mmCIF file of C-alpha atoms in Angstrom:
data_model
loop_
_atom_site.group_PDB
_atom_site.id
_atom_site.type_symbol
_atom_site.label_atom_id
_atom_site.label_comp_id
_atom_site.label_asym_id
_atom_site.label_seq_id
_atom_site.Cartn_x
_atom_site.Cartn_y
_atom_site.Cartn_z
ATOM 1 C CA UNK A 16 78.548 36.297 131.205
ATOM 2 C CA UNK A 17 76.553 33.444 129.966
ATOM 3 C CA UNK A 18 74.786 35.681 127.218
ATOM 4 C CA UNK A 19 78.394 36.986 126.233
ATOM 5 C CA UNK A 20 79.583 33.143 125.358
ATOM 6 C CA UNK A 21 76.610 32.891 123.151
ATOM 7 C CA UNK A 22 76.985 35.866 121.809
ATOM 8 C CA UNK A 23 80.666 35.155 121.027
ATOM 9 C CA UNK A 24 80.230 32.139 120.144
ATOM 10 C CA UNK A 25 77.507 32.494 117.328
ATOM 11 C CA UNK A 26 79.898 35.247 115.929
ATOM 12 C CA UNK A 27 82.998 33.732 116.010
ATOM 13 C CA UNK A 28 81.074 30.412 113.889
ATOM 14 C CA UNK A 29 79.650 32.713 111.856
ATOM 15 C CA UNK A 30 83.033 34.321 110.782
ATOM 16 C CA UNK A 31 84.251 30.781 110.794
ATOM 17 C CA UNK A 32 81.839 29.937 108.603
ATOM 18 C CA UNK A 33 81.911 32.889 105.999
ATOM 19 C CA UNK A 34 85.996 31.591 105.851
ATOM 20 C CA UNK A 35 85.636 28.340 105.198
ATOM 21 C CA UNK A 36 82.759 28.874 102.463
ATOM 22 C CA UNK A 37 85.151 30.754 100.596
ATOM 23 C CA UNK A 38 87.480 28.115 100.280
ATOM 24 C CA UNK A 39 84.250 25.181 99.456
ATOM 25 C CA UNK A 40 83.138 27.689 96.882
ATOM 26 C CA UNK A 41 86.835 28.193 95.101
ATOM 27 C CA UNK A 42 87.534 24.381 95.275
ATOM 28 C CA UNK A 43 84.067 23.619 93.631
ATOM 29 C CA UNK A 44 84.717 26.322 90.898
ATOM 30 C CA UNK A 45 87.756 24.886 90.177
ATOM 31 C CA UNK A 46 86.452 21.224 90.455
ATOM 32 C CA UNK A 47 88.173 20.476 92.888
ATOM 33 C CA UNK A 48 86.300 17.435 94.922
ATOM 34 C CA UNK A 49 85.606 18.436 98.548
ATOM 35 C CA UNK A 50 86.048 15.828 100.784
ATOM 36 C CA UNK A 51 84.588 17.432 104.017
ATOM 37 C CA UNK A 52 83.307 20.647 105.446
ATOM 38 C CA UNK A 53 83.676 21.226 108.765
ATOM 39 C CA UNK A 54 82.647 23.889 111.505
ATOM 40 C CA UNK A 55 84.767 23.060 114.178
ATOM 41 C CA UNK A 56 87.436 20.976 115.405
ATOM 42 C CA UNK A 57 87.812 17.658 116.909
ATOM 43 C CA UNK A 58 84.900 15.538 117.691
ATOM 44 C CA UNK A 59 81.770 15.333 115.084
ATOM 45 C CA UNK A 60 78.339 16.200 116.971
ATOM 46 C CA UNK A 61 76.461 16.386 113.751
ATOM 47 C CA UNK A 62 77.106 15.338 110.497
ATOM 48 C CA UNK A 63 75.576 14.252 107.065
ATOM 49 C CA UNK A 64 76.542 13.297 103.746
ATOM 50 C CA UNK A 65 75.146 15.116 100.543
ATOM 51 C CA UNK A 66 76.385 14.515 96.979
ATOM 52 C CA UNK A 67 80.439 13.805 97.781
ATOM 53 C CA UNK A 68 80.553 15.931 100.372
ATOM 54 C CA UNK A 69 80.185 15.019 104.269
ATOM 55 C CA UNK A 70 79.199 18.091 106.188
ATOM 56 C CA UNK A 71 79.929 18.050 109.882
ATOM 57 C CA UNK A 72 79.595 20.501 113.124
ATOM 58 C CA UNK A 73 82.029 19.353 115.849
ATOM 59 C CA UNK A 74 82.983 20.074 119.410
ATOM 60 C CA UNK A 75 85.642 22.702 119.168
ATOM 61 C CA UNK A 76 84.039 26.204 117.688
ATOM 62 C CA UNK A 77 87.356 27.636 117.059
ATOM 63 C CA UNK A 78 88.076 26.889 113.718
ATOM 64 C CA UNK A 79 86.830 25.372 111.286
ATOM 65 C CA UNK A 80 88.534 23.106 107.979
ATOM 66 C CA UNK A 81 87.555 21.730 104.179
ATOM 67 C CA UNK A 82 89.190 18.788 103.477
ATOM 68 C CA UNK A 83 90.121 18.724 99.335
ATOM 69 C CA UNK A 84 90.458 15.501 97.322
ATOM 70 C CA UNK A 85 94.719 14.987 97.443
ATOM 71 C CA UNK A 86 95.294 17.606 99.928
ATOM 72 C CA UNK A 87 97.106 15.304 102.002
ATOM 73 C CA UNK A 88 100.185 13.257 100.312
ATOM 74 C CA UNK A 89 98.440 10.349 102.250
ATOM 75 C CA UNK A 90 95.059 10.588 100.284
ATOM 76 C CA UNK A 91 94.699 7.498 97.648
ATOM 77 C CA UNK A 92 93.319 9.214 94.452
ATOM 78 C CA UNK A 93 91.498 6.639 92.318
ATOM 79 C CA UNK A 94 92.510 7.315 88.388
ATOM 80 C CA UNK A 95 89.132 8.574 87.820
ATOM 81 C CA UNK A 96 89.420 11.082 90.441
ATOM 82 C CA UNK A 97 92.871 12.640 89.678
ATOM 83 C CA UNK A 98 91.475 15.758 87.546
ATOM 84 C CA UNK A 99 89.494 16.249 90.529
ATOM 85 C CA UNK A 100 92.326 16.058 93.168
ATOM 86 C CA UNK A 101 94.058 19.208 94.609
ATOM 87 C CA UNK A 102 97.270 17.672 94.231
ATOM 88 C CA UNK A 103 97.056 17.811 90.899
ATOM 89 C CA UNK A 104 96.204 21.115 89.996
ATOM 90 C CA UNK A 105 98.323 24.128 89.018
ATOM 91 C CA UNK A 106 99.537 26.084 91.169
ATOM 92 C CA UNK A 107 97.431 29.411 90.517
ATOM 93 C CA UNK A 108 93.928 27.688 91.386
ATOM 94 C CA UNK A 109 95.574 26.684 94.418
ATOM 95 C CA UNK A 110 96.541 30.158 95.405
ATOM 96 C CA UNK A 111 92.889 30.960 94.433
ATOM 97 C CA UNK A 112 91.099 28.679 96.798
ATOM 98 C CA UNK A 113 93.698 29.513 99.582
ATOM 99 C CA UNK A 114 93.259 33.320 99.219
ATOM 100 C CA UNK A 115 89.133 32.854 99.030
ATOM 101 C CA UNK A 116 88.707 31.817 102.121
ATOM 102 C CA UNK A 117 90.508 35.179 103.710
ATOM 103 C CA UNK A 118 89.037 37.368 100.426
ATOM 104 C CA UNK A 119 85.390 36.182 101.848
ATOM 105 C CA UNK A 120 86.090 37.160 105.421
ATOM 106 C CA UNK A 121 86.723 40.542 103.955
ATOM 107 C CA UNK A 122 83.687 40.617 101.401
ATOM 108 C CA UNK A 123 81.600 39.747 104.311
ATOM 109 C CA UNK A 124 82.696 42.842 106.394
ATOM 110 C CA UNK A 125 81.832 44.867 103.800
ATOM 111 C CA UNK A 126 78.523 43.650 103.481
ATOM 112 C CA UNK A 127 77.584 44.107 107.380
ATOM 113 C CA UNK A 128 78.798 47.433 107.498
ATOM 114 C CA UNK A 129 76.921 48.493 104.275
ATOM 115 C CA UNK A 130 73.951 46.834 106.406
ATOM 116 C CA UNK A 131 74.886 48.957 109.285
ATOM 117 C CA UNK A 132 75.516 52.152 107.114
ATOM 118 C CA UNK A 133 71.399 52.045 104.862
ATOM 119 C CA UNK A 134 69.881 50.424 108.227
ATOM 120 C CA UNK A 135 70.706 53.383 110.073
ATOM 121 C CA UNK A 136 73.084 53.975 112.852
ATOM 122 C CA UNK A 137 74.280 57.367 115.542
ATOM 123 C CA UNK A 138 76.909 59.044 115.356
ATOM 124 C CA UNK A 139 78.388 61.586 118.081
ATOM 125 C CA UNK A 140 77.223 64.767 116.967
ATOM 126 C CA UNK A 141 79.088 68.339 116.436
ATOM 127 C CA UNK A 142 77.684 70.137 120.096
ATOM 128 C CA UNK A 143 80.478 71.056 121.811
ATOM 129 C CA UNK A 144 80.224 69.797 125.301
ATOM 130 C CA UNK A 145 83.298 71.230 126.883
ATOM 131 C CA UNK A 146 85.702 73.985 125.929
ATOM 132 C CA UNK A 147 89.224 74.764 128.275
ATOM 133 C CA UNK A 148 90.733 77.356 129.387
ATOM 134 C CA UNK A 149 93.745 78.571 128.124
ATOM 135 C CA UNK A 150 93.290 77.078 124.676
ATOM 136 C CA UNK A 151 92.137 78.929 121.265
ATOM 137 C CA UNK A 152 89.075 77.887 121.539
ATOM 138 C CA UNK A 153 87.735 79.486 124.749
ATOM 139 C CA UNK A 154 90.057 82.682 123.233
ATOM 140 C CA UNK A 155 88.351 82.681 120.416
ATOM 141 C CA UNK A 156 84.745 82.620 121.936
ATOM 142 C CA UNK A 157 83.548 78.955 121.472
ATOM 143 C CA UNK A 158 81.221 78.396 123.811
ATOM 144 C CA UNK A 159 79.681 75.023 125.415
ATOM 145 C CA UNK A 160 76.518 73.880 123.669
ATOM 146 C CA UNK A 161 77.825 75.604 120.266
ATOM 147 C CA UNK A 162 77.187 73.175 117.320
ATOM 148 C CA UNK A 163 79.920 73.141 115.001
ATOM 149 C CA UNK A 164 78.374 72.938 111.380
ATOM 150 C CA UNK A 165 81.465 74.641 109.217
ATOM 151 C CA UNK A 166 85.294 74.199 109.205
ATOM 152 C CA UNK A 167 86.745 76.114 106.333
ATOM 153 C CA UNK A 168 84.064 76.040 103.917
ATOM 154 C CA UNK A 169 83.415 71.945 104.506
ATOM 155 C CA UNK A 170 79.713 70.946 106.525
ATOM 156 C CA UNK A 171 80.675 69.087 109.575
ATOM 157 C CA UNK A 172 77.459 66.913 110.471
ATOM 158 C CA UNK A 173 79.236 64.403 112.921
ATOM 159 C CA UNK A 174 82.663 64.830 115.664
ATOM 160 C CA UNK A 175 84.891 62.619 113.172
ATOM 161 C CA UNK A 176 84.592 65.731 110.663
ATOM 162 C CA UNK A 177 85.829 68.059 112.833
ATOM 163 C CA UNK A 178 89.145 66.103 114.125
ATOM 164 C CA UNK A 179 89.658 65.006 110.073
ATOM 165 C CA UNK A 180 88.968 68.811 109.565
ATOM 166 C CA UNK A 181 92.367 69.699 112.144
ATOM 167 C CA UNK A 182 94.112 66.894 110.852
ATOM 168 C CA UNK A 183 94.242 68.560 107.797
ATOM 169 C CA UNK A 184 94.698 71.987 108.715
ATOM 170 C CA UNK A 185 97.252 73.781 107.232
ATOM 171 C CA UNK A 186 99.616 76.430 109.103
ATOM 172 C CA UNK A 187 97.724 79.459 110.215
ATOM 173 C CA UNK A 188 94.209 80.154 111.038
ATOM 174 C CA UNK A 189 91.290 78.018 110.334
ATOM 175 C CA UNK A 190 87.591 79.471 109.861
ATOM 176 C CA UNK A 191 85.360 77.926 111.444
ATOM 177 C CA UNK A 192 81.386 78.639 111.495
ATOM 178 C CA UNK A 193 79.035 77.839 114.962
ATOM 179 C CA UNK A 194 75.386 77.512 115.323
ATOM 180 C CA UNK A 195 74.705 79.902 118.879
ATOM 181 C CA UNK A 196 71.224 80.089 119.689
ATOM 182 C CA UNK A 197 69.687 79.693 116.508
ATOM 183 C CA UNK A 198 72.228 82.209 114.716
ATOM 184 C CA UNK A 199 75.214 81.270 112.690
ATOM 185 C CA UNK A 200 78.902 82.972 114.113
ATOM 186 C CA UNK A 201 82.173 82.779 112.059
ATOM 187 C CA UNK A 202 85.481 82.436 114.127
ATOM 188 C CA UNK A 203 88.569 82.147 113.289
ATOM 189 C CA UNK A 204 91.300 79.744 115.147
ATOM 190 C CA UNK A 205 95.023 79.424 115.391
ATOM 191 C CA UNK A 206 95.051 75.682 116.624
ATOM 192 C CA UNK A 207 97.787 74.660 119.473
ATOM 193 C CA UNK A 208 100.046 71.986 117.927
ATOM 194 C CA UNK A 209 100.242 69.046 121.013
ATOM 195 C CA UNK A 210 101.776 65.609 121.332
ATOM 196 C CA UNK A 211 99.670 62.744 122.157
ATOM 197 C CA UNK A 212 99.332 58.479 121.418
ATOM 198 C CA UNK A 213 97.798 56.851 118.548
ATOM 199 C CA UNK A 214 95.904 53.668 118.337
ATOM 200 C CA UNK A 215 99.005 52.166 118.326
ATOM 201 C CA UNK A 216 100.766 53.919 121.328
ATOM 202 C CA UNK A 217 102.807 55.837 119.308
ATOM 203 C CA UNK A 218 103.727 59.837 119.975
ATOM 204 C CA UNK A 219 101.961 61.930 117.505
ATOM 205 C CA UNK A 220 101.599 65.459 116.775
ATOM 206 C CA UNK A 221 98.307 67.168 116.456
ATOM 207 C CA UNK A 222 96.322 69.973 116.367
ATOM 208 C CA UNK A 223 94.141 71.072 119.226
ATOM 209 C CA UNK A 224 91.664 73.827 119.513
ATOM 210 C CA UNK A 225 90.878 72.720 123.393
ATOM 211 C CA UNK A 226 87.255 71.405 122.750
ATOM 212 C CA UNK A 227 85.632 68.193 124.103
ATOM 213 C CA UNK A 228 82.136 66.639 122.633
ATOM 214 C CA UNK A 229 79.083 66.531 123.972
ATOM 215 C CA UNK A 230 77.727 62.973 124.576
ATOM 216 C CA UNK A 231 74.614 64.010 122.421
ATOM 217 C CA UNK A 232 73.904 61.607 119.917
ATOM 218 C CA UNK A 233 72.108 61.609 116.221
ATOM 219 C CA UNK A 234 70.482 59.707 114.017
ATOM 220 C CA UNK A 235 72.615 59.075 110.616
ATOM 221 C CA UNK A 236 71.434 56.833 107.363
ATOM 222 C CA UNK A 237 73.315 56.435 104.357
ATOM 223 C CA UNK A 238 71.976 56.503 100.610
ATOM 224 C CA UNK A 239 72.422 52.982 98.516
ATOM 225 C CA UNK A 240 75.255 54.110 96.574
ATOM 226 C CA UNK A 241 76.585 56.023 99.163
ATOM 227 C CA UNK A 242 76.701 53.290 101.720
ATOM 228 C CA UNK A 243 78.745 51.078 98.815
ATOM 229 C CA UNK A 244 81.266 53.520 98.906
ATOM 230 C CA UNK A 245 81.513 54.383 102.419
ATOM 231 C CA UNK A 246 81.833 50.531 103.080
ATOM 232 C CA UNK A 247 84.588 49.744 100.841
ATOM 233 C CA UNK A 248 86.108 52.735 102.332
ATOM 234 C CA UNK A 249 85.804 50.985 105.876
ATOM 235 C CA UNK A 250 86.557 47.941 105.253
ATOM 236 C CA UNK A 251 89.486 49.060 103.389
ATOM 237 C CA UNK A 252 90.960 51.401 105.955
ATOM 238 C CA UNK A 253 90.043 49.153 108.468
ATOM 239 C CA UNK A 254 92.371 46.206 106.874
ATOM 240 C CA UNK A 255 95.010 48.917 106.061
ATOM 241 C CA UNK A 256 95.247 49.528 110.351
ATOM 242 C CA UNK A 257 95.315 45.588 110.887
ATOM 243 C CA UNK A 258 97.944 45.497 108.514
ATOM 244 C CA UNK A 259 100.296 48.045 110.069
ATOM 245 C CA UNK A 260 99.645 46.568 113.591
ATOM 246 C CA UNK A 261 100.575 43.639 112.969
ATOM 247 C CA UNK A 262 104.338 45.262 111.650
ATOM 248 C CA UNK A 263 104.261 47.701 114.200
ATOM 249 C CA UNK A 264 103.755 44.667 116.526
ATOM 250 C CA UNK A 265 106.530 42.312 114.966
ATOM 251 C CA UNK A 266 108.527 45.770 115.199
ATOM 252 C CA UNK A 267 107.981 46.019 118.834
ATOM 253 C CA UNK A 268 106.429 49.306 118.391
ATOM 254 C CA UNK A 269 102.930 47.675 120.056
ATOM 255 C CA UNK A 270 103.064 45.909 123.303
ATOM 256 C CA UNK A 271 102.362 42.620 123.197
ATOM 257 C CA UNK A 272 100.145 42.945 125.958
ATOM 258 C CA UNK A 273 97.825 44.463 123.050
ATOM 259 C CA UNK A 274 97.433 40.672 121.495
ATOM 260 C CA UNK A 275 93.934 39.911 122.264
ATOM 261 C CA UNK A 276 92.362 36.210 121.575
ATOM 262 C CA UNK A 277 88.633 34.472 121.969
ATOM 263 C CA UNK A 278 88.205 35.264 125.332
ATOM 264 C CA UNK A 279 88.541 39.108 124.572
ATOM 265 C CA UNK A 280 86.133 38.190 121.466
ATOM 266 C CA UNK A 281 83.930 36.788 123.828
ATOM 267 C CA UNK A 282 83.533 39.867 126.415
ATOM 268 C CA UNK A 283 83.089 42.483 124.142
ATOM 269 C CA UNK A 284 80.462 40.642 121.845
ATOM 270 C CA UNK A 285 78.320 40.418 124.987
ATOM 271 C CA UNK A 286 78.870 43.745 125.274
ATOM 272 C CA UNK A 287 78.178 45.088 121.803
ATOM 273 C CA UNK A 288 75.038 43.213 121.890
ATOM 274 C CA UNK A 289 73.151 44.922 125.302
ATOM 275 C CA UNK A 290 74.415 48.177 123.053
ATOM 276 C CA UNK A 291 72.073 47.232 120.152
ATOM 277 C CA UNK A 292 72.211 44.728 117.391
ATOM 278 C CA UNK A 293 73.678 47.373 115.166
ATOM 279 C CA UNK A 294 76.854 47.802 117.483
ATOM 280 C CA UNK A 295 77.345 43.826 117.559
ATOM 281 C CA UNK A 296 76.874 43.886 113.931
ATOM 282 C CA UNK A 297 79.579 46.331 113.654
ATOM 283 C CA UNK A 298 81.898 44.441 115.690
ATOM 284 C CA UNK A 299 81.264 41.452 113.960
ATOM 285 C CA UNK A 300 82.660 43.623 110.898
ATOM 286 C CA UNK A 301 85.544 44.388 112.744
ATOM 287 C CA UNK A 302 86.556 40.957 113.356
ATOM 288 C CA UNK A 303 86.014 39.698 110.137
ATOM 289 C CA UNK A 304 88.618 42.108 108.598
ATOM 290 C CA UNK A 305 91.311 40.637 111.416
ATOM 291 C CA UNK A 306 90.277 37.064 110.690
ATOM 292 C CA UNK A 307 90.940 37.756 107.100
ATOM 293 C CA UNK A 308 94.332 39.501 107.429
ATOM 294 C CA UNK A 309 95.463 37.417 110.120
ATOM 295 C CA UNK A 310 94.941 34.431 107.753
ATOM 296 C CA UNK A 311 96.992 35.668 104.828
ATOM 297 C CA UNK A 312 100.360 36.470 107.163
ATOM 298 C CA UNK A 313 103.173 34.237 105.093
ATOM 299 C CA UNK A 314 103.013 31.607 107.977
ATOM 300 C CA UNK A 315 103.015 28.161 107.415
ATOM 301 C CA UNK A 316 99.532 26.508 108.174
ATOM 302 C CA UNK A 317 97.742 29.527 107.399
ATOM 303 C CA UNK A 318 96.360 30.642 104.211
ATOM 304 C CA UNK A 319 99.254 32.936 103.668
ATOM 305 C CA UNK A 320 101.583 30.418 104.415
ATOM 306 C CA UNK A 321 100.399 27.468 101.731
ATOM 307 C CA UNK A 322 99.794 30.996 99.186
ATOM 308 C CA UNK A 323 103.782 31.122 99.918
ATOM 309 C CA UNK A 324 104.551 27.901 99.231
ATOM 310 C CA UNK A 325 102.306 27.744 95.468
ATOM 311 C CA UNK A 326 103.821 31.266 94.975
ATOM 312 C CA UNK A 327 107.981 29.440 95.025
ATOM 313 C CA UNK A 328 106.557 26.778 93.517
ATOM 314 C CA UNK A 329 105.747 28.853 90.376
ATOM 315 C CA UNK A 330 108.919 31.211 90.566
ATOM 316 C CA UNK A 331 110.859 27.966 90.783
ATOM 317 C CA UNK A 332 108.869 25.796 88.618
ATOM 318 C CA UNK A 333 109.250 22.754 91.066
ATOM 319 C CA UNK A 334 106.699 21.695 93.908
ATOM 320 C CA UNK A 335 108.509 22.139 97.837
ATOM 321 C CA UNK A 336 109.602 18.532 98.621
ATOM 322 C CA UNK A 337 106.930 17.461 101.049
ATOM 323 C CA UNK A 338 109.917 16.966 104.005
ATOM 324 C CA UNK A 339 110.512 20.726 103.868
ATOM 325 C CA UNK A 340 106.340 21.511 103.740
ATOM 326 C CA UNK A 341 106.418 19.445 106.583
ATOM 327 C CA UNK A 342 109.116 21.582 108.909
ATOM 328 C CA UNK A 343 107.761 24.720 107.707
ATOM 329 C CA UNK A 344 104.251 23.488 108.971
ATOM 330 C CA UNK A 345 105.740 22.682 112.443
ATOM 331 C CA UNK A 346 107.591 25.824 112.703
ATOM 332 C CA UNK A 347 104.004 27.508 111.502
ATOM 333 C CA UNK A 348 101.918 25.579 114.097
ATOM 334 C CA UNK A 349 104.643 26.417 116.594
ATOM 335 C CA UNK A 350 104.398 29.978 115.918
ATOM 336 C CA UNK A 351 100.306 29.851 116.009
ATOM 337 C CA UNK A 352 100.104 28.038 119.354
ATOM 338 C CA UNK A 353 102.349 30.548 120.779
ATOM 339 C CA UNK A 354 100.279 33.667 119.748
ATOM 340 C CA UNK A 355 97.439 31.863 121.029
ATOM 341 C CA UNK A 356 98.775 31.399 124.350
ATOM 342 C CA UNK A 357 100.114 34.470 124.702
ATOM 343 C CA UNK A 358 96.034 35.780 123.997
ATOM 344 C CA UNK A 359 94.904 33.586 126.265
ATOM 345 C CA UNK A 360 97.208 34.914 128.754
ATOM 346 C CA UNK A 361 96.441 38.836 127.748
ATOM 347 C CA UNK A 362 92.762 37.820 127.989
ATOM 348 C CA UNK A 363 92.603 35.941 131.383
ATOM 349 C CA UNK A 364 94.885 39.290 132.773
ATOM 350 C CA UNK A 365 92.657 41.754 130.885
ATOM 351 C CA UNK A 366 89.368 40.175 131.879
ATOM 352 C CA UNK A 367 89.640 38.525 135.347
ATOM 353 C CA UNK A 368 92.973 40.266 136.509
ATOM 354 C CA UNK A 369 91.917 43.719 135.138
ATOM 355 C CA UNK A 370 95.506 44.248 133.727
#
């Protein structure tokens, strides 16, 4: 349990700290003067000063913040200083250096899985471990310990090829081609059309041949340029299923017993880790992608929520009056302490409950 915390912890800083860099970096290309940078909230247990710029690591590892030069309507800007204040520039560059910090968390993932992907990683390989009775599978002679290496006229070389391969089966039979004892055997399957749950716990057609995987593993390591691509692709498709959980949650399609928070973060760190560093790695990957998404939602207090506000400013042409930024920011911190309970909650049920 101990090891899990640290493992957590060092995780969820470093995805704190990937954020917030992307929003130092923006503000310092824009020159923009950074007051503070910050991983951490509340109390300072470290900090130093270098250049204009105090640095600080503080109690709370939740979160993390970079203070900008006229960011707050308090802040006295000294005439010198107002080319340099936030405040004070347009609109755009302030989208920019709210969107980095989420664009950065998204960057990063890409970059650990493209570690993962040239490194070298397993992948559940195409032995079939089980076939059932009753289904075209065992009708159609596939036996347990065949290795599936052709569905029509595509190479499978790992089990995700094979379900993409039914998923886009068309009506009718589908060829497919077995290694059996050192000899190659062509089949041909009608596939059983079944209903079943998604990630999201919705019902779902599919097709089914009536085949389980073996638990036999392999060895898989991507080229350079092919890793680039295959990255992108994950990261991308990744973000693309945040992105329609969160509606599907808002929808009330997902329970919101599914809402998981640091605690959850915590656990299954630990648990990625005893799996290999190329598992935590991959998780790490995983959560960066939700960080970033999370951050752009249109909610006050987030990123999304001050890239809201710049965005009306410009379709308007006039800045929010700071008594209605103000409400907004309530109503967002309302809204983000509630989520956060409610994770808490799903955590402490999930983890100690084992609900």
């Amino acid at each position: 349990m101990v090891m899990s915390i640290i493992y957590g912890i060092i995780a969820l800083s470093l995805l704190i700290l990937v954020h917030e860099l992307g929003h130092f970096l923006m503000a310092r290309l824009a020159n923009v003067k950074v007051l503070t940078f910050s991983l951490g909230f509340g109390k300072r247990l470290i900090s130093f000063k270098k250049g204009e710029t105090e640095y600080a690591l503080s109690l709370v590892p939740l979160g993390g913040y970079v203070k900008l030069l006229g960011e707050s309507p308090d802040d006295e800007v000294q005439e010198e200083d107002v080319p340099r204040s936030y405040a004070h520039k347009p609109p755009f560059v302030k989208i920019l250096i709210a969107f980095s910090g989420p664009f950065f968390n998204l960057i990063f993932a890409a970059l650990l899985f493209y570690v993962v992907f040239v490194s070298g990683y397993s992948v559940l390989s195409t032995k079939v471990g089980g076939v059932e009775k009753g289904y075209p599978a065992y009708e159609a002679g596939i036996k347990e310990g065949d290795v599936i290496v052709n569905i029509e006229g595509k190479e499978t070389t790992e089990w995700p090829d094979i379900m993409e391969a039914m998923a886009d089966a068309g009506p009718g039979a589908v060829r497919f081609t077995v290694k059996r004892n050192g000899s190659l055997v062509n089949l041909s399957i009608v596939p059983k059309e079944t209903e079943s749950k998604n990630i999201f716990g919705e019902t779902i057609k599919r097709k089914v041949i009536g085949i389980t995987a073996s638990s036999e593993m392999v060895p898989k390591k991507d080229t350079l340029a092919g890793a680039a691509t295959k990255s992108l692709y994950q990261t991308y498709n990744l973000s693309k299923i945040t992105v329609l959980g969160i509606v599907k949650l808002i929808m009330g399609s997902i329970s919101p017993k599914n809402v998981g928070g640091p605690l959850l973060i915590l656990e299954v760190a630990g648990k990625q880790a005893k799996e290999g560093v190329t598992s935590l790695i991959y998780f790490v990957a995983i959560i960066s992608i939700n960080l970033g998404i999370i951050n752009l939602l249109p909610i006050p207090i987030l990123d999304g929520g001050h890239i809201l506000f710049h965005v009306i400013e410009i379709v308007t042409r006039r800045r929010m009056s700071q008594r209605w930024v103000d409400v907004a920011q309530k109503i967002g911190m309302g809204i983000l302490v509630a989520v956060m309970v409610l994770a808490f909650f799903n955590d402490i049920m999930r983890i100690f409950v084992g609900k």
